Amino acid sequence: MFNSTQVMETIDMVEKEHLDIRTITMGISLLPCMSGSAEATAQKVYDTVCSKAENIVQVAKDLSAEYGIPIVNKRVSVTPAAIICAPFPEKSARIGKALDNAAKTLGIDFLGGYSALVQKGMADYERTFIRTIPEVLASTERLCSSVNVGSSKTGINMDAVALMGDIVKETATLTADRDGLGCAKLVVFCNAVEDNPFMAGAFHGVGESGTVINVGVSGPGVVQHALEAIPGANLSEAAETIKRTAFKITRAGQLIAREAAKRLQAEFGIVDLSLAPTPVRGDSVAHILEALGLETVGTHGTTAALAMLNDAVKKGGVMASSKVGGLSGAFIPVSEDIGMIEAAQKGAINVDKLEAMTAVCSVGLDMIAIPGDTPATTIAAMIADEAAIGMINNKTTAVRVIPVPGKNEGDEVSFGGLLGRAPIMPVHGASSEAFIRRGGLIPAPIHSNKN
Amino acid sequence: MRAVVTVTGKDRQGIIAKVSTFLATENVNIQDISQTILGEYFAMVMLVDLSASEKSLAALAAEAENLGREIGMSIHFQNEEIFNAMHTV
C-alpha cells in the first residue's frame, strides 16, 4: 500500500522543486547508412533517423501525462558523423544538413553527433570533417557537434587541440549575428562518453547497440530543498541527504527510461543522473553549494562543496540503478544557472575558479562567454588545460566557451531559453601561442598503463 | 493498472463527492483512501484501479486536471509505479 507522505513528497518535487526528466535521448547507429556517395548516405541517414525516432515526441508526451513528471527535451544522438563521412569528407555538410532536417521533421529539440574522435591522431578525412563544423553549425538549427581531443588512455592530441581553437573562433565569427551562438552547440572533450544523453555533447558510440534510449534526469531544486530542510546538519549528514535524494530522482528516470525503450522498440541504455541547472530560479547547482553554507559560489570552499555534491549524487544514482552512465554528476554551466550568472555578475567567480571546480565535477568549462578578441591559441590552451585535468583524473572534461564577437569584459550576452545569459568573463592576456604551435601529443599518464 | 490520485487545496464542501463521482462515472474503482485536513488545507490520496475504465490513464489524468480546475483544487492522476520506484529500495 502507499504512504501519503511519500506521494506528497513526489508531487512537491515536481510542482515546487522543478524535478523533471531533462531529456529522453534516442541513440541511433548510422553505420548501416554508409555508402560511397554523400547524396545516397544523406538520404539513408535522414530516413533512418526519421523512422527510428518517429514516435519519440509522442511517447514522451504520453509518459509525461501518465507518470505526472515533465519530460523537457526529446533528442537524438547518432554515430560520430566523421566516420559516416569518411568516404567523402569534403561533402560532410550534406550529412549535417540531413541530420538537421531529420530533427526538424521529428520535432525534437536537438540532435547530437556531428562529431569526431581524434584523441590519438587525426586522419586527413577527420581534419577535413572538423573544418566543416563552423559552416555546418552556422547553417543548421538543431544539430550539435563535439570533438574528443584526448583521453586518459591515449594522451592529448595537441594538433587537434590547436585546430579546435581555430574552429571555436570561426564558429563564433560565422554566427556573429547571433552573438556566437554556434559555439553553444560545440563541445571539445577529453574522455568523451559514448552514452551521454545531454547536449551539446551527445553522440552514439560505435560500441553501442543499434537503437538505445538514454535518459537524463535532473533536479538541482530538489537537492537544494532537501539541504535547506537540514540547516544544522554536518557534511556527512548532508552527503547522506544528497545521496537519498539522488536515489529517488534516478529511480524516476529509470522507470521512464525502461518504459520509453519498450514503447520505442529500443534497448534501455543508461540513466544519467546529472544535476543540470536551468536559468530558472530554484533550478540552480550554484544555489545547492550556497545552501551548504557558502555566501557565494566561487568563494573558498566551493571546490570542496562541489566535490562532495558530485560524489554523493553518483553514489545515490549507482544505488538506484545498475545502468547509470553518461556524465552523472553536477553540471556547472555559467550562462544556464541563475546562481552562476549572479556570481559572475558580482565578480565572485572567474575562469580560474571554474577550472578548479571542473577537477571535481562531471563536466568542464561550460557555457562561458569570453571576449570576442580572445586569440584562437588562448582558447586552444584553455582546451588543453581542461583536457589535462580530465586525462590525469580519469574523468570527462569539456570546453564549451563562446568568444562573443565584438563584446568585451563588462558586457553581457543573452542566448535565450535554456541557454540563458552570461556576463563576458575575462581570460588571461599573456600568450599561449608558442606552446600551442608546438603540436604533437601529450603522452598518456603512467597510471593509464594498466595492462 | 493502478494509479494514485491526489487532491490538494483549500478545504470546502463536496470535494470527495465530486472526485468520487467522477471516478465512478469513468468505471475507476477506489481501493484505498487517505485524507487529512491541516488547518484549512485539504489533502487526499487515493489508490485506484483503472482496469475497468475504457479511457487511457493519460486521458483520465487530463480530465481529472480539468475537474480540479472547476472545483478549485489541484488533482493529480499518476501511474502508481512512479511512487513505488522512487520510495522503495
Coordinates of C-alpha atoms in Angstrom, one line a residue:
Chain A
M1 CA 0.0 0.0 0.0
F2 CA 1.1 3.6 -0.4
N3 CA 2.3 6.2 2.0
S4 CA 0.7 9.6 1.7
T5 CA 3.8 11.5 2.8
Q6 CA 5.8 9.9 0.1
V7 CA 3.2 10.6 -2.5
M8 CA 3.0 14.2 -1.5
E9 CA 6.8 14.4 -1.5
T10 CA 7.0 13.3 -5.1
I11 CA 4.3 15.8 -6.1
D12 CA 6.1 18.6 -4.3
M13 CA 9.3 17.7 -6.1
V14 CA 7.6 18.2 -9.4
E15 CA 5.4 21.2 -8.5
K16 CA 7.7 23.2 -6.3
E17 CA 11.2 22.0 -6.8
H18 CA 11.5 21.6 -10.6
L19 CA 12.0 17.8 -10.7
D20 CA 11.9 16.7 -14.3
I21 CA 13.2 14.3 -16.8
R22 CA 15.6 16.6 -18.6
T23 CA 15.9 14.6 -21.7
I24 CA 14.9 11.3 -23.4
T25 CA 17.7 10.8 -25.9
M26 CA 17.5 8.0 -28.6
G27 CA 20.9 6.8 -29.7
I28 CA 20.8 5.6 -33.3
S29 CA 23.7 3.9 -35.1
L30 CA 24.2 5.3 -38.6
L31 CA 26.8 2.7 -39.6
P32 CA 24.3 0.8 -41.8
C33 CA 23.7 4.1 -43.7
M34 CA 27.3 4.3 -45.1
S35 CA 27.7 4.3 -48.8
G36 CA 30.1 5.7 -51.4
S37 CA 28.2 8.9 -52.2
A38 CA 27.3 11.8 -50.0
E39 CA 23.9 12.1 -51.6
A40 CA 22.9 8.4 -51.1
T41 CA 24.3 8.5 -47.5
A42 CA 22.4 11.7 -46.6
Q43 CA 19.1 10.2 -47.8
K44 CA 19.7 7.0 -45.8
V45 CA 20.7 9.0 -42.7
Y46 CA 17.5 11.1 -43.0
D47 CA 15.3 8.1 -43.5
T48 CA 16.9 6.1 -40.7
V49 CA 16.7 8.8 -38.1
C50 CA 13.1 9.7 -39.1
S51 CA 11.9 6.1 -38.9
K52 CA 13.7 5.0 -35.7
A53 CA 12.7 8.1 -33.7
E54 CA 9.3 8.6 -35.4
N55 CA 7.4 8.3 -32.2
I56 CA 9.8 9.8 -29.7
V57 CA 7.9 13.1 -29.2
Q58 CA 4.5 11.4 -28.8
V59 CA 5.9 8.7 -26.4
A60 CA 7.5 11.4 -24.3
K61 CA 4.2 13.3 -24.1
D62 CA 2.3 10.1 -23.1
L63 CA 4.8 9.2 -20.4
S64 CA 4.8 12.6 -19.0
A65 CA 0.9 12.5 -18.7
E66 CA 0.8 9.0 -17.2
Y67 CA 3.5 9.4 -14.6
G68 CA 3.0 13.1 -13.9
I69 CA 6.6 14.1 -14.4
P70 CA 7.5 16.7 -17.0
I71 CA 9.8 15.5 -19.8
V72 CA 11.6 18.6 -21.0
N73 CA 13.6 17.6 -24.1
K74 CA 13.4 15.0 -26.8
R75 CA 16.6 14.4 -28.5
V76 CA 18.5 12.0 -30.8
S77 CA 22.2 11.2 -30.8
V78 CA 23.9 9.4 -33.7
T79 CA 27.2 7.7 -34.6
P80 CA 30.0 10.3 -34.9
A81 CA 29.4 11.7 -38.3
A82 CA 33.1 11.9 -39.2
I83 CA 33.0 8.1 -39.5
I84 CA 30.0 8.1 -41.8
C85 CA 31.5 10.9 -43.9
A86 CA 34.9 9.2 -44.2
P87 CA 34.5 8.3 -47.9
F88 CA 33.5 11.9 -48.9
P89 CA 34.9 14.2 -46.1
E90 CA 34.6 17.4 -48.2
K91 CA 30.9 16.8 -48.5
S92 CA 30.3 16.2 -44.8
A93 CA 28.0 19.3 -44.6
R94 CA 25.4 17.3 -46.7
I95 CA 25.1 14.8 -43.8
G96 CA 24.9 17.7 -41.3
K97 CA 22.0 19.2 -43.3
A98 CA 20.3 15.8 -43.5
L99 CA 20.5 15.3 -39.7
D100 CA 19.2 18.8 -39.0
N101 CA 16.3 18.3 -41.4
A102 CA 15.5 15.0 -39.7
A103 CA 15.5 16.8 -36.3
K104 CA 13.1 19.4 -37.7
T105 CA 10.8 16.7 -39.2
L106 CA 10.7 14.8 -35.9
G107 CA 10.1 18.0 -33.9
I108 CA 12.9 17.1 -31.5
D109 CA 14.9 19.8 -29.6
F110 CA 18.5 18.8 -30.6
L111 CA 20.3 16.1 -32.5
G112 CA 23.9 15.4 -31.4
G113 CA 26.7 13.6 -33.2
Y114 CA 28.3 15.9 -35.8
S115 CA 31.3 14.6 -34.1
A116 CA 34.9 13.3 -34.5
L117 CA 37.0 11.2 -32.1
V118 CA 40.6 12.2 -32.6
Q119 CA 42.1 11.7 -29.2
K120 CA 45.2 9.9 -30.5
G121 CA 45.6 11.0 -34.1
M122 CA 43.7 12.8 -36.8
A123 CA 43.3 11.3 -40.3
D124 CA 43.1 13.6 -43.3
Y125 CA 39.4 12.8 -43.6
E126 CA 38.8 13.8 -40.0
R127 CA 40.7 17.0 -40.4
T128 CA 38.6 17.9 -43.4
F129 CA 35.4 16.9 -41.5
I130 CA 36.3 19.1 -38.5
R131 CA 36.9 22.1 -40.8
T132 CA 33.3 21.8 -41.9
I133 CA 32.0 22.3 -38.3
P134 CA 31.8 26.1 -38.3
E135 CA 29.9 26.3 -41.5
V136 CA 27.6 23.5 -40.6
L137 CA 26.8 24.9 -37.1
A138 CA 26.1 28.3 -38.7
S139 CA 23.7 26.9 -41.3
T140 CA 21.8 24.4 -39.2
E141 CA 19.5 24.9 -36.3
R142 CA 19.3 21.9 -34.1
L143 CA 22.5 20.0 -34.9
C144 CA 25.2 19.7 -32.2
S145 CA 28.8 18.9 -32.6
S146 CA 31.6 17.6 -30.4
V147 CA 35.2 16.6 -30.9
N148 CA 37.1 14.3 -28.5
V149 CA 40.8 15.5 -28.4
G150 CA 42.2 13.5 -25.5
S151 CA 41.8 10.5 -23.2
S152 CA 43.4 9.0 -20.1
K153 CA 44.5 6.1 -22.3
T154 CA 45.9 7.9 -25.3
G155 CA 47.0 11.3 -24.1
I156 CA 46.1 14.6 -25.6
N157 CA 46.2 15.2 -29.3
M158 CA 47.6 18.8 -29.3
D159 CA 47.3 19.1 -33.1
A160 CA 43.6 18.6 -32.6
V161 CA 43.6 21.0 -29.7
A162 CA 45.2 23.7 -31.8
L163 CA 42.7 23.1 -34.6
M164 CA 39.8 23.3 -32.2
G165 CA 40.9 26.7 -31.0
D166 CA 40.6 27.9 -34.6
I167 CA 37.2 26.1 -35.1
V168 CA 35.7 27.7 -32.0
K169 CA 36.8 31.1 -33.2
E170 CA 35.5 30.5 -36.7
T171 CA 32.2 29.2 -35.4
A172 CA 31.8 32.4 -33.3
T173 CA 32.6 34.6 -36.3
L174 CA 30.1 32.8 -38.6
T175 CA 27.4 33.2 -36.1
A176 CA 28.4 36.7 -35.0
D177 CA 24.8 38.0 -35.8
R178 CA 23.6 35.7 -33.0
D179 CA 26.4 36.6 -30.5
G180 CA 28.4 33.5 -31.4
L181 CA 25.5 31.1 -30.7
G182 CA 27.1 28.4 -32.8
C183 CA 29.7 27.8 -30.1
A184 CA 26.9 26.8 -27.7
K185 CA 26.4 23.8 -29.9
L186 CA 30.1 22.8 -30.0
V187 CA 31.9 20.8 -27.2
V188 CA 35.5 19.9 -27.1
F189 CA 36.0 16.8 -24.9
C190 CA 38.6 14.7 -23.1
N191 CA 37.4 11.2 -22.2
A192 CA 34.1 11.8 -24.0
V193 CA 31.4 9.2 -23.0
E194 CA 29.6 7.2 -25.7
D195 CA 26.2 7.1 -24.0
N196 CA 25.7 10.7 -22.9
P197 CA 22.1 11.9 -23.3
F198 CA 22.9 15.6 -22.6
M199 CA 23.6 18.2 -25.3
A200 CA 25.6 19.6 -26.9
G201 CA 28.0 16.7 -26.3
A202 CA 25.8 13.7 -27.0
F203 CA 26.8 11.1 -29.7
H204 CA 26.1 7.4 -30.1
G205 CA 29.3 5.5 -29.6
V206 CA 30.3 2.8 -32.0
G207 CA 30.4 0.3 -29.2
E208 CA 26.7 0.8 -28.5
S209 CA 23.9 -1.3 -30.0
G210 CA 21.6 -0.2 -32.9
T211 CA 19.0 1.8 -31.1
V212 CA 19.2 2.8 -27.5
I213 CA 17.2 5.0 -25.1
N214 CA 19.3 7.0 -22.6
V215 CA 17.6 9.3 -20.1
G216 CA 19.0 12.3 -18.4
V217 CA 17.3 13.2 -15.1
S218 CA 17.8 16.5 -13.3
G219 CA 16.7 18.1 -10.1
P220 CA 19.0 20.7 -8.6
G221 CA 16.0 22.3 -6.9
V222 CA 15.1 19.0 -5.2
V223 CA 18.6 18.7 -3.7
Q224 CA 18.6 22.3 -2.7
H225 CA 15.3 21.9 -1.0
A226 CA 16.4 18.8 0.9
L227 CA 19.5 20.5 2.1
E228 CA 17.6 23.6 3.2
A229 CA 15.5 21.3 5.4
I230 CA 18.6 20.3 7.5
P231 CA 20.4 23.6 8.1
G232 CA 22.3 22.4 11.1
A233 CA 23.5 19.1 9.7
N234 CA 27.2 18.3 9.4
L235 CA 28.6 17.5 6.0
S236 CA 28.4 13.7 6.4
E237 CA 24.6 14.1 7.0
A238 CA 24.4 16.5 4.1
A239 CA 26.1 14.0 1.8
E240 CA 23.7 11.3 3.0
T241 CA 20.7 13.5 2.3
I242 CA 22.0 14.3 -1.2
K243 CA 22.5 10.5 -1.8
R244 CA 19.0 9.7 -0.8
T245 CA 17.6 12.4 -3.0
A246 CA 19.7 11.3 -5.9
F247 CA 18.4 7.8 -5.4
K248 CA 14.8 8.9 -5.7
I249 CA 15.4 11.0 -8.8
T250 CA 17.3 8.3 -10.5
R251 CA 14.6 5.7 -9.8
A252 CA 12.1 8.1 -11.5
G253 CA 14.4 8.3 -14.5
Q254 CA 14.9 4.6 -14.7
L255 CA 11.2 3.9 -14.8
I256 CA 10.6 6.4 -17.6
A257 CA 13.7 5.1 -19.5
R258 CA 12.5 1.5 -19.4
E259 CA 9.0 2.3 -20.4
A260 CA 10.2 4.7 -23.2
A261 CA 12.6 2.0 -24.5
K262 CA 9.8 -0.6 -24.6
R263 CA 7.4 1.8 -26.4
L264 CA 10.0 2.9 -28.9
Q265 CA 11.3 -0.6 -29.6
A266 CA 14.8 0.3 -28.5
E267 CA 17.1 -1.0 -25.8
F268 CA 17.2 0.7 -22.4
G269 CA 20.7 2.2 -22.3
I270 CA 21.5 4.2 -19.2
V271 CA 20.2 6.8 -16.8
D272 CA 22.4 9.8 -16.5
L273 CA 21.7 11.5 -13.2
S274 CA 23.2 14.9 -13.7
L275 CA 22.2 18.0 -11.8
A276 CA 21.6 20.1 -14.8
P277 CA 20.6 23.7 -14.0
T278 CA 18.4 26.0 -16.0
P279 CA 18.3 29.8 -15.7
V280 CA 15.0 29.5 -13.8
R281 CA 15.3 30.4 -10.1
G282 CA 15.0 27.2 -7.9
D283 CA 16.8 25.1 -10.5
S284 CA 20.4 26.0 -9.8
V285 CA 23.5 24.0 -8.9
A286 CA 25.2 27.1 -7.5
H287 CA 22.4 27.5 -5.0
I288 CA 22.9 24.0 -3.8
L289 CA 26.5 25.0 -2.9
E290 CA 25.2 28.1 -1.3
A291 CA 22.7 26.0 0.7
L292 CA 25.7 24.1 2.1
G293 CA 26.9 27.4 3.6
L294 CA 28.9 29.3 1.1
E295 CA 28.0 33.0 0.9
T296 CA 28.5 33.0 -2.9
V297 CA 29.5 30.2 -5.3
G298 CA 33.1 30.9 -6.3
T299 CA 34.4 31.7 -2.8
H300 CA 36.9 29.5 -0.9
G301 CA 35.2 26.1 -0.1
T302 CA 33.4 25.9 -3.4
T303 CA 35.6 23.2 -4.8
A304 CA 35.2 21.1 -1.6
A305 CA 31.4 21.5 -1.6
L306 CA 31.1 20.6 -5.3
A307 CA 33.3 17.5 -4.8
M308 CA 31.0 16.3 -2.1
L309 CA 27.9 17.1 -4.1
N310 CA 29.2 15.3 -7.2
D311 CA 30.2 12.2 -5.3
A312 CA 27.0 11.9 -3.3
V313 CA 25.0 12.3 -6.5
K314 CA 26.9 9.4 -8.1
K315 CA 26.5 7.2 -5.1
G316 CA 22.8 7.7 -4.9
G317 CA 22.5 7.1 -8.6
V318 CA 24.5 3.9 -8.5
M319 CA 22.4 2.6 -5.6
A320 CA 19.2 3.2 -7.6
S321 CA 20.2 1.7 -10.9
S322 CA 22.7 -0.7 -12.2
K323 CA 22.6 1.1 -15.6
V324 CA 24.0 4.5 -14.6
G325 CA 26.1 6.1 -17.3
G326 CA 26.7 9.3 -19.2
L327 CA 28.2 12.0 -17.2
S328 CA 26.2 11.6 -13.9
G329 CA 27.3 14.3 -11.6
A330 CA 26.8 18.1 -11.3
F331 CA 26.9 20.5 -14.2
I332 CA 28.3 24.0 -13.8
P333 CA 27.4 25.8 -17.0
V334 CA 27.7 29.5 -16.2
S335 CA 25.0 31.0 -18.5
E336 CA 22.4 28.3 -17.7
D337 CA 22.5 28.7 -13.9
I338 CA 20.9 31.7 -12.2
G339 CA 23.3 31.3 -9.2
M340 CA 26.3 31.2 -11.5
I341 CA 25.1 34.2 -13.5
E342 CA 24.7 36.3 -10.4
A343 CA 28.1 35.2 -9.0
A344 CA 29.7 36.1 -12.4
Q345 CA 28.0 39.5 -12.4
K346 CA 29.3 40.2 -8.9
G347 CA 32.8 39.1 -10.0
A348 CA 32.7 36.4 -7.4
I349 CA 33.6 33.6 -9.8
N350 CA 36.2 33.6 -12.6
V351 CA 37.5 31.2 -15.2
D352 CA 40.4 30.0 -12.9
K353 CA 38.0 29.0 -10.1
L354 CA 35.7 27.3 -12.6
E355 CA 38.7 25.4 -13.9
A356 CA 39.5 24.2 -10.4
M357 CA 35.8 23.1 -10.0
T358 CA 36.0 21.1 -13.1
A359 CA 38.6 18.8 -11.5
V360 CA 35.9 17.5 -9.1
C361 CA 32.6 17.6 -11.0
S362 CA 31.3 15.9 -14.1
V363 CA 31.9 18.4 -16.8
G364 CA 34.2 21.3 -17.7
L365 CA 34.3 24.9 -18.7
D366 CA 30.8 25.1 -19.8
M367 CA 28.8 27.9 -21.4
I368 CA 31.3 30.6 -20.5
A369 CA 31.2 33.8 -22.6
I370 CA 34.6 35.3 -23.1
P371 CA 35.8 38.4 -25.0
G372 CA 35.4 38.2 -28.8
D373 CA 39.0 39.1 -29.5
T374 CA 40.4 36.2 -27.4
P375 CA 43.1 34.6 -29.7
A376 CA 42.4 31.1 -31.0
T377 CA 45.6 29.9 -29.4
T378 CA 44.3 31.1 -26.0
I379 CA 41.1 29.1 -26.5
A380 CA 43.2 26.1 -27.5
A381 CA 45.2 26.5 -24.3
M382 CA 42.0 26.5 -22.3
I383 CA 41.0 23.3 -24.0
A384 CA 44.5 21.8 -23.3
D385 CA 44.2 22.7 -19.6
E386 CA 40.8 21.1 -19.3
A387 CA 41.9 18.0 -21.3
A388 CA 44.9 17.7 -18.9
I389 CA 42.6 17.7 -15.9
G390 CA 40.4 15.0 -17.5
M391 CA 43.3 12.9 -18.6
I392 CA 45.1 12.9 -15.3
N393 CA 42.0 12.4 -13.2
N394 CA 40.3 9.7 -15.4
K395 CA 37.2 11.8 -15.9
T396 CA 35.3 13.6 -18.6
T397 CA 36.1 17.2 -19.1
A398 CA 35.0 19.5 -21.8
V399 CA 35.2 23.1 -23.0
R400 CA 32.2 25.0 -24.4
V401 CA 33.2 28.6 -24.5
I402 CA 31.7 31.4 -26.6
P403 CA 34.1 34.1 -27.7
V404 CA 31.3 36.6 -28.3
P405 CA 32.2 38.7 -31.4
G406 CA 32.5 42.4 -30.6
K407 CA 32.0 42.1 -26.9
N408 CA 34.4 42.6 -24.0
E409 CA 34.6 42.2 -20.3
G410 CA 31.7 44.2 -18.7
D411 CA 29.3 43.4 -21.5
E412 CA 26.6 40.8 -21.2
V413 CA 25.2 38.3 -23.7
S414 CA 21.8 36.6 -23.8
F415 CA 21.3 33.4 -25.8
G416 CA 17.7 33.0 -24.8
G417 CA 15.7 30.0 -23.4
L418 CA 17.6 27.2 -21.6
L419 CA 21.0 28.6 -22.8
G420 CA 20.5 31.6 -20.6
R421 CA 22.7 34.7 -20.4
A422 CA 26.1 35.5 -19.2
P423 CA 28.4 38.4 -18.5
I424 CA 31.6 38.2 -20.5
M425 CA 34.4 36.8 -18.3
P426 CA 38.0 37.9 -18.7
V427 CA 40.7 35.5 -19.7
H428 CA 44.4 35.8 -19.2
G429 CA 46.1 38.1 -21.6
A430 CA 49.5 36.6 -21.8
S431 CA 50.1 34.5 -24.9
S432 CA 50.0 30.7 -25.1
E433 CA 50.7 30.7 -28.8
A434 CA 54.2 29.2 -28.9
F435 CA 53.1 26.4 -26.6
I436 CA 50.0 25.6 -28.8
R437 CA 52.0 25.8 -32.0
R438 CA 54.3 23.1 -30.9
G439 CA 51.6 20.5 -31.6
G440 CA 52.3 16.8 -31.2
L441 CA 50.8 14.5 -28.5
I442 CA 51.0 15.0 -24.7
P443 CA 51.6 11.3 -23.7
A444 CA 49.2 9.4 -21.6
P445 CA 50.0 9.4 -17.9
I446 CA 51.8 6.5 -16.3
H447 CA 48.7 5.3 -14.5
S448 CA 47.0 4.6 -17.8
N449 CA 49.3 1.6 -18.4
K450 CA 47.2 -1.0 -16.6
N451 CA 47.5 -3.9 -19.0
Chain B
M1 CA -3.3 -0.9 -14.0
R2 CA -3.4 1.1 -10.8
A3 CA -3.0 4.8 -10.3
V4 CA -2.6 7.2 -7.4
V5 CA -5.0 10.2 -7.3
T6 CA -4.0 13.1 -5.2
V7 CA -6.3 16.0 -4.4
T8 CA -5.0 19.1 -2.6
G9 CA -6.2 22.6 -1.9
K10 CA -8.3 24.8 0.4
D11 CA -10.9 22.7 2.2
R12 CA -14.6 23.2 1.2
Q13 CA -17.7 21.1 1.0
G14 CA -18.2 18.3 -1.5
I15 CA -14.6 17.6 -2.6
I16 CA -14.8 13.9 -2.0
A17 CA -18.2 13.7 -3.5
K18 CA -17.1 15.4 -6.8
V19 CA -14.0 13.4 -7.1
S20 CA -15.5 10.0 -6.3
T21 CA -18.5 10.7 -8.7
F22 CA -16.0 11.4 -11.4
L23 CA -14.2 8.2 -10.7
A24 CA -17.4 6.1 -10.6
T25 CA -18.6 7.6 -13.9
E26 CA -15.3 6.5 -15.5
N27 CA -15.5 3.0 -14.0
V28 CA -12.5 3.6 -11.9
N29 CA -12.5 1.6 -8.6
I30 CA -11.2 3.2 -5.4
Q31 CA -9.1 0.7 -3.5
D32 CA -7.8 2.9 -0.7
I33 CA -8.3 6.4 0.6
S34 CA -6.2 8.5 3.0
Q35 CA -7.5 12.0 3.8
T36 CA -6.4 14.7 6.2
I37 CA -7.1 18.3 7.0
L38 CA -4.2 20.5 8.0
G39 CA -5.6 23.9 9.1
E40 CA -7.6 25.0 6.1
Y41 CA -5.6 22.7 3.8
F42 CA -7.3 19.5 2.4
A43 CA -5.1 16.6 1.2
M44 CA -6.4 13.3 -0.1
V45 CA -4.5 10.4 -1.6
M46 CA -6.4 7.6 -3.3
L47 CA -5.2 4.3 -4.8
V48 CA -7.5 3.4 -7.7
D49 CA -7.8 0.5 -10.2
L50 CA -8.3 1.5 -13.9
S51 CA -8.7 -1.9 -15.4
A52 CA -12.5 -1.5 -16.0
S53 CA -12.1 2.0 -17.4
E54 CA -12.4 2.5 -21.2
K55 CA -10.1 5.5 -21.1
S56 CA -6.4 5.7 -21.0
L57 CA -4.5 6.9 -18.0
A58 CA -3.4 10.0 -19.9
A59 CA -7.0 10.9 -20.8
L60 CA -8.2 10.3 -17.3
A61 CA -5.3 12.5 -15.9
A62 CA -6.3 15.3 -18.3
E63 CA -10.0 15.1 -17.2
A64 CA -9.1 15.0 -13.6
E65 CA -7.0 18.1 -14.0
N66 CA -9.9 19.9 -15.6
L67 CA -12.2 18.8 -12.8
G68 CA -9.6 20.1 -10.3
R69 CA -9.7 23.5 -12.1
E70 CA -13.5 23.5 -11.9
I71 CA -13.6 22.9 -8.1
G72 CA -10.6 25.0 -7.3
M73 CA -8.4 22.0 -6.2
S74 CA -5.2 20.5 -7.6
I75 CA -5.8 17.0 -8.8
H76 CA -3.0 14.6 -10.0
F77 CA -3.7 11.3 -11.6
Q78 CA -0.4 9.2 -11.9
N79 CA 0.6 5.7 -12.6
E80 CA 1.4 4.2 -9.2
E81 CA 4.7 2.8 -10.4
I82 CA 6.4 6.2 -10.1
F83 CA 5.8 6.2 -6.3
N84 CA 7.0 2.5 -6.0
A85 CA 10.1 3.3 -8.0
M86 CA 11.0 6.4 -6.0
H87 CA 10.2 5.3 -2.5
T88 CA 11.1 1.6 -2.2
V89 CA 14.7 0.2 -2.3

